[in-house]
Short mmCIF file of C-alpha atoms in Angstrom, two decimals:
data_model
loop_
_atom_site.label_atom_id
_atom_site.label_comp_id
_atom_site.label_asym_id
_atom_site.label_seq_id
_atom_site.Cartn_x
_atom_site.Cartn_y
_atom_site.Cartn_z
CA UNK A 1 0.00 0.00 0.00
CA UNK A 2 1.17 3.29 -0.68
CA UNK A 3 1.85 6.11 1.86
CA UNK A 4 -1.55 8.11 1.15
CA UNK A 5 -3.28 4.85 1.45
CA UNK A 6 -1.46 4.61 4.82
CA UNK A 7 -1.81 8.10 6.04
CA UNK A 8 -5.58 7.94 5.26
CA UNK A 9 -5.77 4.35 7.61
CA UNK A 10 -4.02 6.23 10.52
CA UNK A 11 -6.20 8.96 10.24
CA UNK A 12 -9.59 6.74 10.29
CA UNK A 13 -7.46 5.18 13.58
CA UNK A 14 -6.42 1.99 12.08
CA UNK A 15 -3.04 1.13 14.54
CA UNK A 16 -1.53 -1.75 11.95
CA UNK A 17 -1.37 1.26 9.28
CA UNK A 18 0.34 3.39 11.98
CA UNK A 19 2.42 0.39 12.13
CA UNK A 20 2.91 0.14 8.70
CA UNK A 21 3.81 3.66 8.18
CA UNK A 22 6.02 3.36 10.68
CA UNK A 23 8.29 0.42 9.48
CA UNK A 24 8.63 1.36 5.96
CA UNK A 25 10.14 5.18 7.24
CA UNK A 26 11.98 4.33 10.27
CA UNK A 27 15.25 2.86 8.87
CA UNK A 28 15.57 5.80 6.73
CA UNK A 29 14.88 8.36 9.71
CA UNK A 30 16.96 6.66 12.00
CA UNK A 31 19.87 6.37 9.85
CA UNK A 32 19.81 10.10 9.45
CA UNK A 33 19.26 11.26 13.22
CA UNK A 34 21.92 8.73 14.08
CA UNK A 35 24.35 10.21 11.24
CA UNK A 36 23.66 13.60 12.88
CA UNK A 37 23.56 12.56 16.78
CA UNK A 38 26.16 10.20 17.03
CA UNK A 39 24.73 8.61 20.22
CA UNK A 40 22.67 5.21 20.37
CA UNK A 41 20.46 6.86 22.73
CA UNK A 42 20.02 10.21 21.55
CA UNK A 43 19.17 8.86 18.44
CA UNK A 44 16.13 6.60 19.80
CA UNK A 45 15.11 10.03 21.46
CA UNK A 46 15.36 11.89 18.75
CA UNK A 47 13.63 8.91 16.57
CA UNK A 48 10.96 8.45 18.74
CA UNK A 49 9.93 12.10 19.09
CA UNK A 50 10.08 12.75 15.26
CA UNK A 51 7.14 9.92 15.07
CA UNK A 52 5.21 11.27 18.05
CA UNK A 53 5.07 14.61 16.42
CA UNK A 54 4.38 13.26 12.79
CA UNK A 55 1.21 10.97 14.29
CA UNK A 56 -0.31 13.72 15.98
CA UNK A 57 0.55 15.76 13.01
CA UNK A 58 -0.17 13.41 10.01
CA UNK A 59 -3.35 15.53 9.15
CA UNK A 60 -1.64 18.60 8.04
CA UNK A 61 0.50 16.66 6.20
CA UNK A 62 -0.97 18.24 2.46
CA UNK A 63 0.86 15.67 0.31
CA UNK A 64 2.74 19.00 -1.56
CA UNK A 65 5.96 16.62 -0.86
CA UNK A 66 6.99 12.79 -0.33
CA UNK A 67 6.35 12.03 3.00
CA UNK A 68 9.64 10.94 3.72
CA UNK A 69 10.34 14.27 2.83
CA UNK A 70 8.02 15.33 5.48
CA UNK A 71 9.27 13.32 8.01
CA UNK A 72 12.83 14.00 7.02
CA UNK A 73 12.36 18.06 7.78
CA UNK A 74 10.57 17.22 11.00
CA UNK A 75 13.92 14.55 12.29
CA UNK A 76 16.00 17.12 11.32
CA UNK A 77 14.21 19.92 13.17
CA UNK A 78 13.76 17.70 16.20
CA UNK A 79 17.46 16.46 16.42
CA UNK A 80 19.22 19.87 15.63
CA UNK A 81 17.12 21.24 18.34
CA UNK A 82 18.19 18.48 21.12
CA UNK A 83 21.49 18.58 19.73
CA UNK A 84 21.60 22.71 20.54
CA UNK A 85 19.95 22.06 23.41
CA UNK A 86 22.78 19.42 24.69
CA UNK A 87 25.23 21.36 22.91
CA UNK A 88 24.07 24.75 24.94
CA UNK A 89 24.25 22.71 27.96
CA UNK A 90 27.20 22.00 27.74
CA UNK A 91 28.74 25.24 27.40
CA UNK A 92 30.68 23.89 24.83
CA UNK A 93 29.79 25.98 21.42
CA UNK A 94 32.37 26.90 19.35
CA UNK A 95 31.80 30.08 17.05
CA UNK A 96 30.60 28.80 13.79
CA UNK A 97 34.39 31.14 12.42
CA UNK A 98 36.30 28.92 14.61
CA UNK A 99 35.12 25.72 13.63
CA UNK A 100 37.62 25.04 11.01
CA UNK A 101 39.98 25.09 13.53
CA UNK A 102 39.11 21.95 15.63
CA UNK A 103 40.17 19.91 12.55
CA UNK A 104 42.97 21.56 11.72
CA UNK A 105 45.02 22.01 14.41
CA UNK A 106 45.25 18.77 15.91
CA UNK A 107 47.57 16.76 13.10
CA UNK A 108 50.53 15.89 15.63
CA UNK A 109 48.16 14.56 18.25
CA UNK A 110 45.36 12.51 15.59
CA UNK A 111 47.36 11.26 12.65
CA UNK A 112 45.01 9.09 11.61
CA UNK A 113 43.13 10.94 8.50
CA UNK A 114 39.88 9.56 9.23
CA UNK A 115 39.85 10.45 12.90
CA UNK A 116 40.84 13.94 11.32
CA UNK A 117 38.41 14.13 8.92
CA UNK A 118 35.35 13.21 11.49
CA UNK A 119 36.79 15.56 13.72
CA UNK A 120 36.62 18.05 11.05
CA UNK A 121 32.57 16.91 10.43
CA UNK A 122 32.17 17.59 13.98
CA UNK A 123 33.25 20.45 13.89
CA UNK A 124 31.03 22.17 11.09
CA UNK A 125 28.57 24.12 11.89
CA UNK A 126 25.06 22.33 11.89
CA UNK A 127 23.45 23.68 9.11
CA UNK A 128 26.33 22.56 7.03
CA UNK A 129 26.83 19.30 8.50
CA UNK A 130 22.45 18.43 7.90
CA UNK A 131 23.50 19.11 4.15
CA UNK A 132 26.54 17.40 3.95
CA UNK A 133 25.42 14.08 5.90
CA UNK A 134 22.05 13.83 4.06
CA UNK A 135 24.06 14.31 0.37
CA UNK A 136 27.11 12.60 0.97
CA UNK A 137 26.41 10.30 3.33
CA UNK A 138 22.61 9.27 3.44
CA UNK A 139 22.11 10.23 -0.90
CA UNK A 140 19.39 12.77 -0.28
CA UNK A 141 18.65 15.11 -3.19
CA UNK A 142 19.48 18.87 -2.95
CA UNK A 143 15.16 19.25 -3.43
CA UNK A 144 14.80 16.82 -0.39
CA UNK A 145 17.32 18.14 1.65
CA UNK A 146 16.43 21.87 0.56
CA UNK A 147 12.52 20.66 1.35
CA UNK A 148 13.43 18.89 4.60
CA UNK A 149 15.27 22.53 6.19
CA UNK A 150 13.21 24.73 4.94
CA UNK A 151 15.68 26.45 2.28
CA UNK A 152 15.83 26.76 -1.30
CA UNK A 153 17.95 24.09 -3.23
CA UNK A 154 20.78 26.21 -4.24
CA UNK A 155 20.96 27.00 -0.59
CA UNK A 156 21.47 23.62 0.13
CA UNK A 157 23.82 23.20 -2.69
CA UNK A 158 25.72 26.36 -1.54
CA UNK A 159 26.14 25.06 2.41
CA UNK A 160 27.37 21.52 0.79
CA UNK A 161 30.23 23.61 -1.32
CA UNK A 162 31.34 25.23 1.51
CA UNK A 163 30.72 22.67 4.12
CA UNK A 164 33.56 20.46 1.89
CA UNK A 165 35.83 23.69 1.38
CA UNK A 166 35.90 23.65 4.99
CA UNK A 167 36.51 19.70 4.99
CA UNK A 168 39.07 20.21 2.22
CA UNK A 169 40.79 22.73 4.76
CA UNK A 170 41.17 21.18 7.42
CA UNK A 171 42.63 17.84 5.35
CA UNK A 172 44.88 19.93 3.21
CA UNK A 173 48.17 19.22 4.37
CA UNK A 174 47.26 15.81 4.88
CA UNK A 175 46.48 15.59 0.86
CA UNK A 176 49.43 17.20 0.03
CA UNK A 177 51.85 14.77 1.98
CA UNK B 1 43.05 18.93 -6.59
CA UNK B 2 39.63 19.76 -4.65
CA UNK B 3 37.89 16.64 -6.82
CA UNK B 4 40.51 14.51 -5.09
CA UNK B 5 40.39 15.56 -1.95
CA UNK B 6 36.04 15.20 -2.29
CA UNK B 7 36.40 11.71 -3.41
CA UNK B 8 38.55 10.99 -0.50
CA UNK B 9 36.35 12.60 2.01
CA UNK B 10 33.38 10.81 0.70
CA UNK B 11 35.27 7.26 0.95
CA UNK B 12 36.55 8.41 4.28
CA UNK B 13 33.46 10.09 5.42
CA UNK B 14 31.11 6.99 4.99
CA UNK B 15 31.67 5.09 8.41
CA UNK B 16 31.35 8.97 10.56
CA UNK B 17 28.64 7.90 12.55
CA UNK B 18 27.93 4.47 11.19
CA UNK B 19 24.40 3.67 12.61
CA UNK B 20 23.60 0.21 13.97
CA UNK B 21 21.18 -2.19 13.06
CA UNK B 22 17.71 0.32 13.94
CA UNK B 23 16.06 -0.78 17.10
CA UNK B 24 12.71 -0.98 15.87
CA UNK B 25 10.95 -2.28 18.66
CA UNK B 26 12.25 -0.67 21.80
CA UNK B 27 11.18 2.91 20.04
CA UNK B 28 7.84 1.74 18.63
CA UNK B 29 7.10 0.57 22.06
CA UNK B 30 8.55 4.12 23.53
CA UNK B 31 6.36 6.14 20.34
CA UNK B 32 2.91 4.15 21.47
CA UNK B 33 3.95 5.20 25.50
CA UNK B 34 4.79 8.83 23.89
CA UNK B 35 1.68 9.52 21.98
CA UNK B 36 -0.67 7.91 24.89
CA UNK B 37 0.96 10.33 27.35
CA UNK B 38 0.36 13.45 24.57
CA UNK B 39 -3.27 12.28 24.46
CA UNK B 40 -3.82 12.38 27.54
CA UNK B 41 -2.75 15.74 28.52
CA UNK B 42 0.81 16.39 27.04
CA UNK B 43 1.42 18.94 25.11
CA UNK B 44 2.85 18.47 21.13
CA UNK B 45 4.27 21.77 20.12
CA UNK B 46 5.12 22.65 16.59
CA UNK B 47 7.71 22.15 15.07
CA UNK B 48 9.19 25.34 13.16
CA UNK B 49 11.90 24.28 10.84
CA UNK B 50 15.12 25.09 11.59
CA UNK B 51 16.68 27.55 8.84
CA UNK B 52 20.32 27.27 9.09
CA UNK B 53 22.65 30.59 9.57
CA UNK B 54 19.95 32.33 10.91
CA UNK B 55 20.32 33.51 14.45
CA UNK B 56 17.46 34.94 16.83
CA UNK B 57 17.58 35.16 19.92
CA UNK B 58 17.00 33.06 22.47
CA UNK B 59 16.61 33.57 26.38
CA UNK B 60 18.10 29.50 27.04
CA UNK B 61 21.24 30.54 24.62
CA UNK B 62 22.30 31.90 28.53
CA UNK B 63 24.44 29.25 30.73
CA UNK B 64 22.50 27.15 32.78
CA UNK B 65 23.33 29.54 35.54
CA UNK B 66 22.24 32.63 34.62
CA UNK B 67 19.07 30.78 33.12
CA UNK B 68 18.42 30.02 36.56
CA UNK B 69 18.31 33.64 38.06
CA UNK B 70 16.65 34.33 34.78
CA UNK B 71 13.99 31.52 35.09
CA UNK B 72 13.70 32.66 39.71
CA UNK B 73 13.37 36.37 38.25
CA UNK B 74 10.97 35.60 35.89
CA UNK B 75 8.80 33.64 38.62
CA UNK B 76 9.00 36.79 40.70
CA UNK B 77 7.61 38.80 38.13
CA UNK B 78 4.75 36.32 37.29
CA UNK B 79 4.24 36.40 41.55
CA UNK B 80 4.25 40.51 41.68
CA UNK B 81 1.84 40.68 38.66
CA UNK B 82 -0.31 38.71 40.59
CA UNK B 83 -0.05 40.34 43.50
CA UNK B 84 -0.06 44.34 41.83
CA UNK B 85 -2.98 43.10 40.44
CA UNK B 86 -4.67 41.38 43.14
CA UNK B 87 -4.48 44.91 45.47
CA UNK B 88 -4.78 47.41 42.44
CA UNK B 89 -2.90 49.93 41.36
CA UNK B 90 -1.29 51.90 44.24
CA UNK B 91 -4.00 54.23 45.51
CA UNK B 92 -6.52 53.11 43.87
CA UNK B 93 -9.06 51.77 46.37
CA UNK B 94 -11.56 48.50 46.04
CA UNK B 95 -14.44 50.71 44.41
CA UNK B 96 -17.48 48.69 45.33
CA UNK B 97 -16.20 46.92 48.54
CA UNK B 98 -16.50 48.24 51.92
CA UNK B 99 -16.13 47.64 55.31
CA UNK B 100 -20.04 46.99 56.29
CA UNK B 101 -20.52 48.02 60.20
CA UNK B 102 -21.58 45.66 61.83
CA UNK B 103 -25.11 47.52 62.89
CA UNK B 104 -25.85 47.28 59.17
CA UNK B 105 -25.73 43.94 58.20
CA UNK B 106 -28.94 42.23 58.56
CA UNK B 107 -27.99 39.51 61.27
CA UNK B 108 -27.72 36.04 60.14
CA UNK B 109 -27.96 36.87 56.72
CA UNK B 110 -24.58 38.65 55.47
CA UNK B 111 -20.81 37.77 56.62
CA UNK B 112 -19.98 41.12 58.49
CA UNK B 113 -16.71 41.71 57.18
CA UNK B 114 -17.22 42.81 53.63
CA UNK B 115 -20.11 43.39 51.20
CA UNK B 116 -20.91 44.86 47.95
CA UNK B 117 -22.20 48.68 48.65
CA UNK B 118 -24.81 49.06 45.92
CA UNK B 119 -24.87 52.09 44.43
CA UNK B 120 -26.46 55.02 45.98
CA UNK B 121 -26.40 52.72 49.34
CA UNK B 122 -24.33 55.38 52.03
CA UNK B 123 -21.37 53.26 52.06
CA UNK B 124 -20.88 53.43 48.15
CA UNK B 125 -20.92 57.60 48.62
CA UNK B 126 -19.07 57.47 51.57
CA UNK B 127 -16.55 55.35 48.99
CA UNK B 128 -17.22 57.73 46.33
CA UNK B 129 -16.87 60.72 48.32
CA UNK B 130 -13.52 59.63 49.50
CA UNK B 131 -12.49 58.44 46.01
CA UNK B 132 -12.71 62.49 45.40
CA UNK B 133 -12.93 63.28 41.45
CA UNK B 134 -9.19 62.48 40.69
CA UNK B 135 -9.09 59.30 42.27
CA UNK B 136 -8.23 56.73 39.87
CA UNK B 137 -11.72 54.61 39.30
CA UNK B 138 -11.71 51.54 39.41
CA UNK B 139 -14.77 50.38 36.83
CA UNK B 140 -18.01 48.72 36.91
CA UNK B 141 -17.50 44.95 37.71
CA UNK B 142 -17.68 43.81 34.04
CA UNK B 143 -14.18 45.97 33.64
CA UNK B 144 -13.27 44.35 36.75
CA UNK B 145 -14.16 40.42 35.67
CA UNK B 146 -11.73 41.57 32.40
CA UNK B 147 -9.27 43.03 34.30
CA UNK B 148 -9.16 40.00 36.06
CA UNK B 149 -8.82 37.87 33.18
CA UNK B 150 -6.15 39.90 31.73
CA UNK B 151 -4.37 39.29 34.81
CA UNK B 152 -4.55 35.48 34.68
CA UNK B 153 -3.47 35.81 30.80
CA UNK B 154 -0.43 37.45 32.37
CA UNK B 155 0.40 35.08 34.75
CA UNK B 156 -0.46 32.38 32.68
CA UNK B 157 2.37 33.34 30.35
CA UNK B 158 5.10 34.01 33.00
CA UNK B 159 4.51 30.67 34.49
CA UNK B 160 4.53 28.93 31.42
CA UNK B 161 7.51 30.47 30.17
CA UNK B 162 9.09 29.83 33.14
CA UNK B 163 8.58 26.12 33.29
CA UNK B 164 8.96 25.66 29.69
CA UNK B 165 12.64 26.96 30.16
CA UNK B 166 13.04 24.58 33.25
CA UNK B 167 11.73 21.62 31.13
CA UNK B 168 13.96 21.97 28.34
CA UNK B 169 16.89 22.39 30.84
CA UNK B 170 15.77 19.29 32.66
CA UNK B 171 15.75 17.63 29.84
CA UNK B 172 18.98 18.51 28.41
CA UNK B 173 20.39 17.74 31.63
CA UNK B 174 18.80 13.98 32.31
CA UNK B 175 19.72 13.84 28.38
CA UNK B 176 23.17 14.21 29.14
CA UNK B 177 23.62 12.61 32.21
CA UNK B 178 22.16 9.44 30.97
CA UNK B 179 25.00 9.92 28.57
CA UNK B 180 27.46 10.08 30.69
CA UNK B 181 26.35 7.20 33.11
CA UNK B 182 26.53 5.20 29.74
CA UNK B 183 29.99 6.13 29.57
CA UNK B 184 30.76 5.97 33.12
CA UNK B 185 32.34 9.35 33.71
CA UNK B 186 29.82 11.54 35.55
CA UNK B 187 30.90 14.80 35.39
CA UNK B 188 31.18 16.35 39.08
CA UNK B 189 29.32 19.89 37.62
CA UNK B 190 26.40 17.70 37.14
CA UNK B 191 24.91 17.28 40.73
CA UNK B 192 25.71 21.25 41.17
CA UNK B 193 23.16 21.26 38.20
CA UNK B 194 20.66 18.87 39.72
CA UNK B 195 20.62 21.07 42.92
CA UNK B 196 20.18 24.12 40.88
CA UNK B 197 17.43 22.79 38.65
CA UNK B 198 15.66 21.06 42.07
CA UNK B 199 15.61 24.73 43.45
CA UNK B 200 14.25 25.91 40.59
CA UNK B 201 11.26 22.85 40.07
CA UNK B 202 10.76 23.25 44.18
CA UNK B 203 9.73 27.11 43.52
CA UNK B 204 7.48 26.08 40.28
CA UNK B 205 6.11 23.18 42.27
CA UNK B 206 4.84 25.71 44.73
CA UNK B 207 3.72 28.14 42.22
CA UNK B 208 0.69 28.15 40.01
CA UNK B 209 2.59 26.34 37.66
CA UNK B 210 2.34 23.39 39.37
CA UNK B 211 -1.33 23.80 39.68
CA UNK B 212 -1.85 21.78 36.42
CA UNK B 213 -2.39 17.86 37.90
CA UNK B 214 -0.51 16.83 34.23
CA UNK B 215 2.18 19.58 35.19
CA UNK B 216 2.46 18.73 38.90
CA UNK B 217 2.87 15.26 38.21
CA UNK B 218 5.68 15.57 35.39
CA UNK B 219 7.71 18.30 38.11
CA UNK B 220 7.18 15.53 41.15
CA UNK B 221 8.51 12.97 39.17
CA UNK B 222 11.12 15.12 37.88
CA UNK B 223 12.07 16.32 41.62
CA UNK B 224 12.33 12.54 42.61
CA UNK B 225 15.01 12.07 39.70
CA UNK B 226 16.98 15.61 40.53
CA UNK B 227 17.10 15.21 44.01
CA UNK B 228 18.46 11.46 43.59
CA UNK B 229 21.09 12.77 41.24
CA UNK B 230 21.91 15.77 43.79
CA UNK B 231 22.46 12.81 46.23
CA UNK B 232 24.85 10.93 44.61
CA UNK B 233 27.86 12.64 45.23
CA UNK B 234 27.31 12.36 48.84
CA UNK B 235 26.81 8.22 48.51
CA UNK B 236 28.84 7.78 45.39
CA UNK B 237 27.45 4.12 45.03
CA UNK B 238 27.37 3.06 41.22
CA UNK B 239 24.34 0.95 41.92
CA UNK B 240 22.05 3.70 42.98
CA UNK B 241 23.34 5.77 39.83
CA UNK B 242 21.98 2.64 38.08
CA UNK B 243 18.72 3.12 40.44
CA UNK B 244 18.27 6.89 38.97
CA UNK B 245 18.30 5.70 35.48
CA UNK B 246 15.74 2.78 36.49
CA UNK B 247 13.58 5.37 37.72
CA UNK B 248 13.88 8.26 35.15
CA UNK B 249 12.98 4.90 32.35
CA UNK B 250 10.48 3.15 34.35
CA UNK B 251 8.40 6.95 35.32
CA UNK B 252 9.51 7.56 30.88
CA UNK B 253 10.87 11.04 32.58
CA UNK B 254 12.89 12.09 29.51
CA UNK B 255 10.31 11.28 26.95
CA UNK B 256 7.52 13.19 29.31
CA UNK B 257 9.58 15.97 29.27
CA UNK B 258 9.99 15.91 25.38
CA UNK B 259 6.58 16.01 24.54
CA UNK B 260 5.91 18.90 27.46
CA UNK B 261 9.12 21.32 26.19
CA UNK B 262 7.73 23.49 23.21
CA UNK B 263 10.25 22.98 20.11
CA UNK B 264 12.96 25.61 20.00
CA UNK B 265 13.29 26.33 23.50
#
């Protein structure tokens, strides 16, 4: 069955299609929050509130885009906000100018290029890192990913250019070697 | 040169963050838990999308500590609203209520401390006549029944503001302390925190926040998990850090908490 078939099940209150909907989106979703979270548990969290909020929400959902789409923009809301919150909470935030340092910096004490390099994703700033996980790393489009944060596609397309010029930066002299 | 150095961050890149196999069940069982508690009295906020590079700003952007004074200061102000509002403005003078002598009241009948002087009755001129003409009036008691509900409007919003603050700094908190007990380095700032939030969800306990049963509940559970975190340092068992976690899964604190806390703050 298709996902308006579905949608229009869980809003008559038919629990197997809320089932339904839910196992043919949630290996996609979690993929992504975990990509973004790094944490097994942050991830369920994160997971599990994008679902609650897309249940209670499924009847505004107009159908303009897929509804993975949908439920891509409303994981990616939900886990950039817990991850400012914990981020905030930490009293850790780096200025988005100085993020380009953390990866570059540190060659004598992580030689390893990966552990560079996912340093160096780390380190982006988040708006960069949501395009650059979803189209590297997960194979959304730019129109997904531009639909999913709210932005126009040659936004998207512009974070991802500079979100590797800053990856390219901080691997440089580890290219050039 | 950069087309090199792409490829080789995408081949690099593709095991950042490698998820595991997706736990399927433990969160469906967690998202049917979730949405029961939102239907029966949680709150779902929604969600504005997040729009990268640009900044507002926001009154939890402040460290945890300063949120605190922020959160105590804005519970004040929600408390002397209340209380500016509940005496009037100063001078101003309860138009309509007056001190009834006794001799007046009709025995048995009215309480003798206060009643409602109707108008033209002596005690409503002697009210008027001390009122003089520049005395601030204080309107009929349909402006007074709106007044009144503008006050609760008022209130209303400091409280809620308040505690929405303290639940999304709960939240990251328990968030990040479950973390941590994962990884088995609790970090010694965190039962400073868990005083400073219980302080904080003590004084919104007692306040008409706390006068919501689906609000109380949520802060009393809350206080249980703070104050057992607060203890820890002082017992620094591992098995009754284990017992905190128990309880903040088995009363589904953190989730609770998610669905209460408005997105974005």
């Amino acid at each position: 069955m298709d996902d308006r078939g579905l949608i229009a099940r869980v809003l008559a209150g038919d629990a197997t299609a809320e089932r339904a909907l839910y196992d043919a989106h949630v290996d996609r979703v979690f993929r992504l929050v975990y990509r973004m979270a790094g944490d097994l548990d942050q991830a369920q969290d994160y997971v599990q509130e994008t679902f609650i909020r897309a249940f209670s929400r499924l009847a505004d959902f107009r159908g303009e885009s897929a509804l993975s789409t949908w439920l891509g923009s409303i994981a990616i809301s939900v886990t950039l906000n817990g991850l400012r919150k914990v981020k905030r909470f930490r009293q850790r935030e780096v200025a988005l100018e100085d993020a380009a340092e953390l990866g570059r910096v540190t060659r004598e004490a992580e030689p390893d290029l990966k552990t560079r390099l996912h340093g160096a994703i780390d380190a982006l700033p988040p708006g960069y890192r949501a395009v650059f996980v979803m189209h590297d790393m997960e194979g959304y489009t730019h129109e997904e990913i531009a639909a999913s944060l709210g932005v126009q596609p040659g936004t998207s397309k512009a974070q991802l250019f500079r979100a590797r010029a800053r990856l390219r930066e901080a691997l440089a002299d580890f290219v050039t070697d | 040169m950069d087309d090199r150095i792409d490829d080789l961050i995408r081949d690099e890149a593709r095991d950042y963050n490698e998820p595991p196999a997706t736990p399927t069940e433990a969160m469906w069982e967690a998202i049917r838990v979730g949405r029961t508690e939102g239907r029966t009295g949680g709150r779902i906020a929604p969600v504005p999308v997040a729009v990268p590079g640009v900044r507002t700003f926001r009154p939890s952007a402040l460290p945890p500590f300063r949120l605190g004074v922020g959160i105590a200061a804005l519970l004040a102000l929600g408390i002397g609203i209340g209380r500016w509002m509940e005496h009037g403005r100063p001078g101003a003078q309860a138009p309509t209520v007056a001190q009834a002598p006794a001799r007046q009241a009709p025995a048995g009948v009215v309480d003798s401390a206060a009643v409602v002087a109707p108008p033209g009755s002596e005690a409503g001129r002697e009210l008027a006549s001390a009122r003089g003409p520049s005395a601030p009036r204080g309107g009929s008691p349909a402006q007074f029944a709106s007044r009144t509900e503008r006050r609760s409007g008022a209130e209303a919003t400091a409280y809620d503001l308040a505690l929405s603050q303290h639940l999304g700094q709960s939240e990251a908190f328990l968030t990040l302390f479950r973390s941590s007990v994962r990884s088995g380095r609790i970090d010694p700032v965190a039962f400073a925190s868990a005083r400073q939030l219980l302080s904080t969800n003590r004084l919104l306990l007692d306040s008409r926040a706390g006068a919501d049963p689906a609000s109380r509940q949520l802060l009393q559970d809350l206080e249980l998990v703070l104050a057992q975190i607060a203890q820890l340092r002082t017992s620094g068992d591992s098995s009754d850090v284990h017992i905190v976690t128990e309880d903040m899964d088995r009363g589904d604190v953190l989730p609770r908490l998610r669905t209460a806390v408005p997105a974005g703050i």
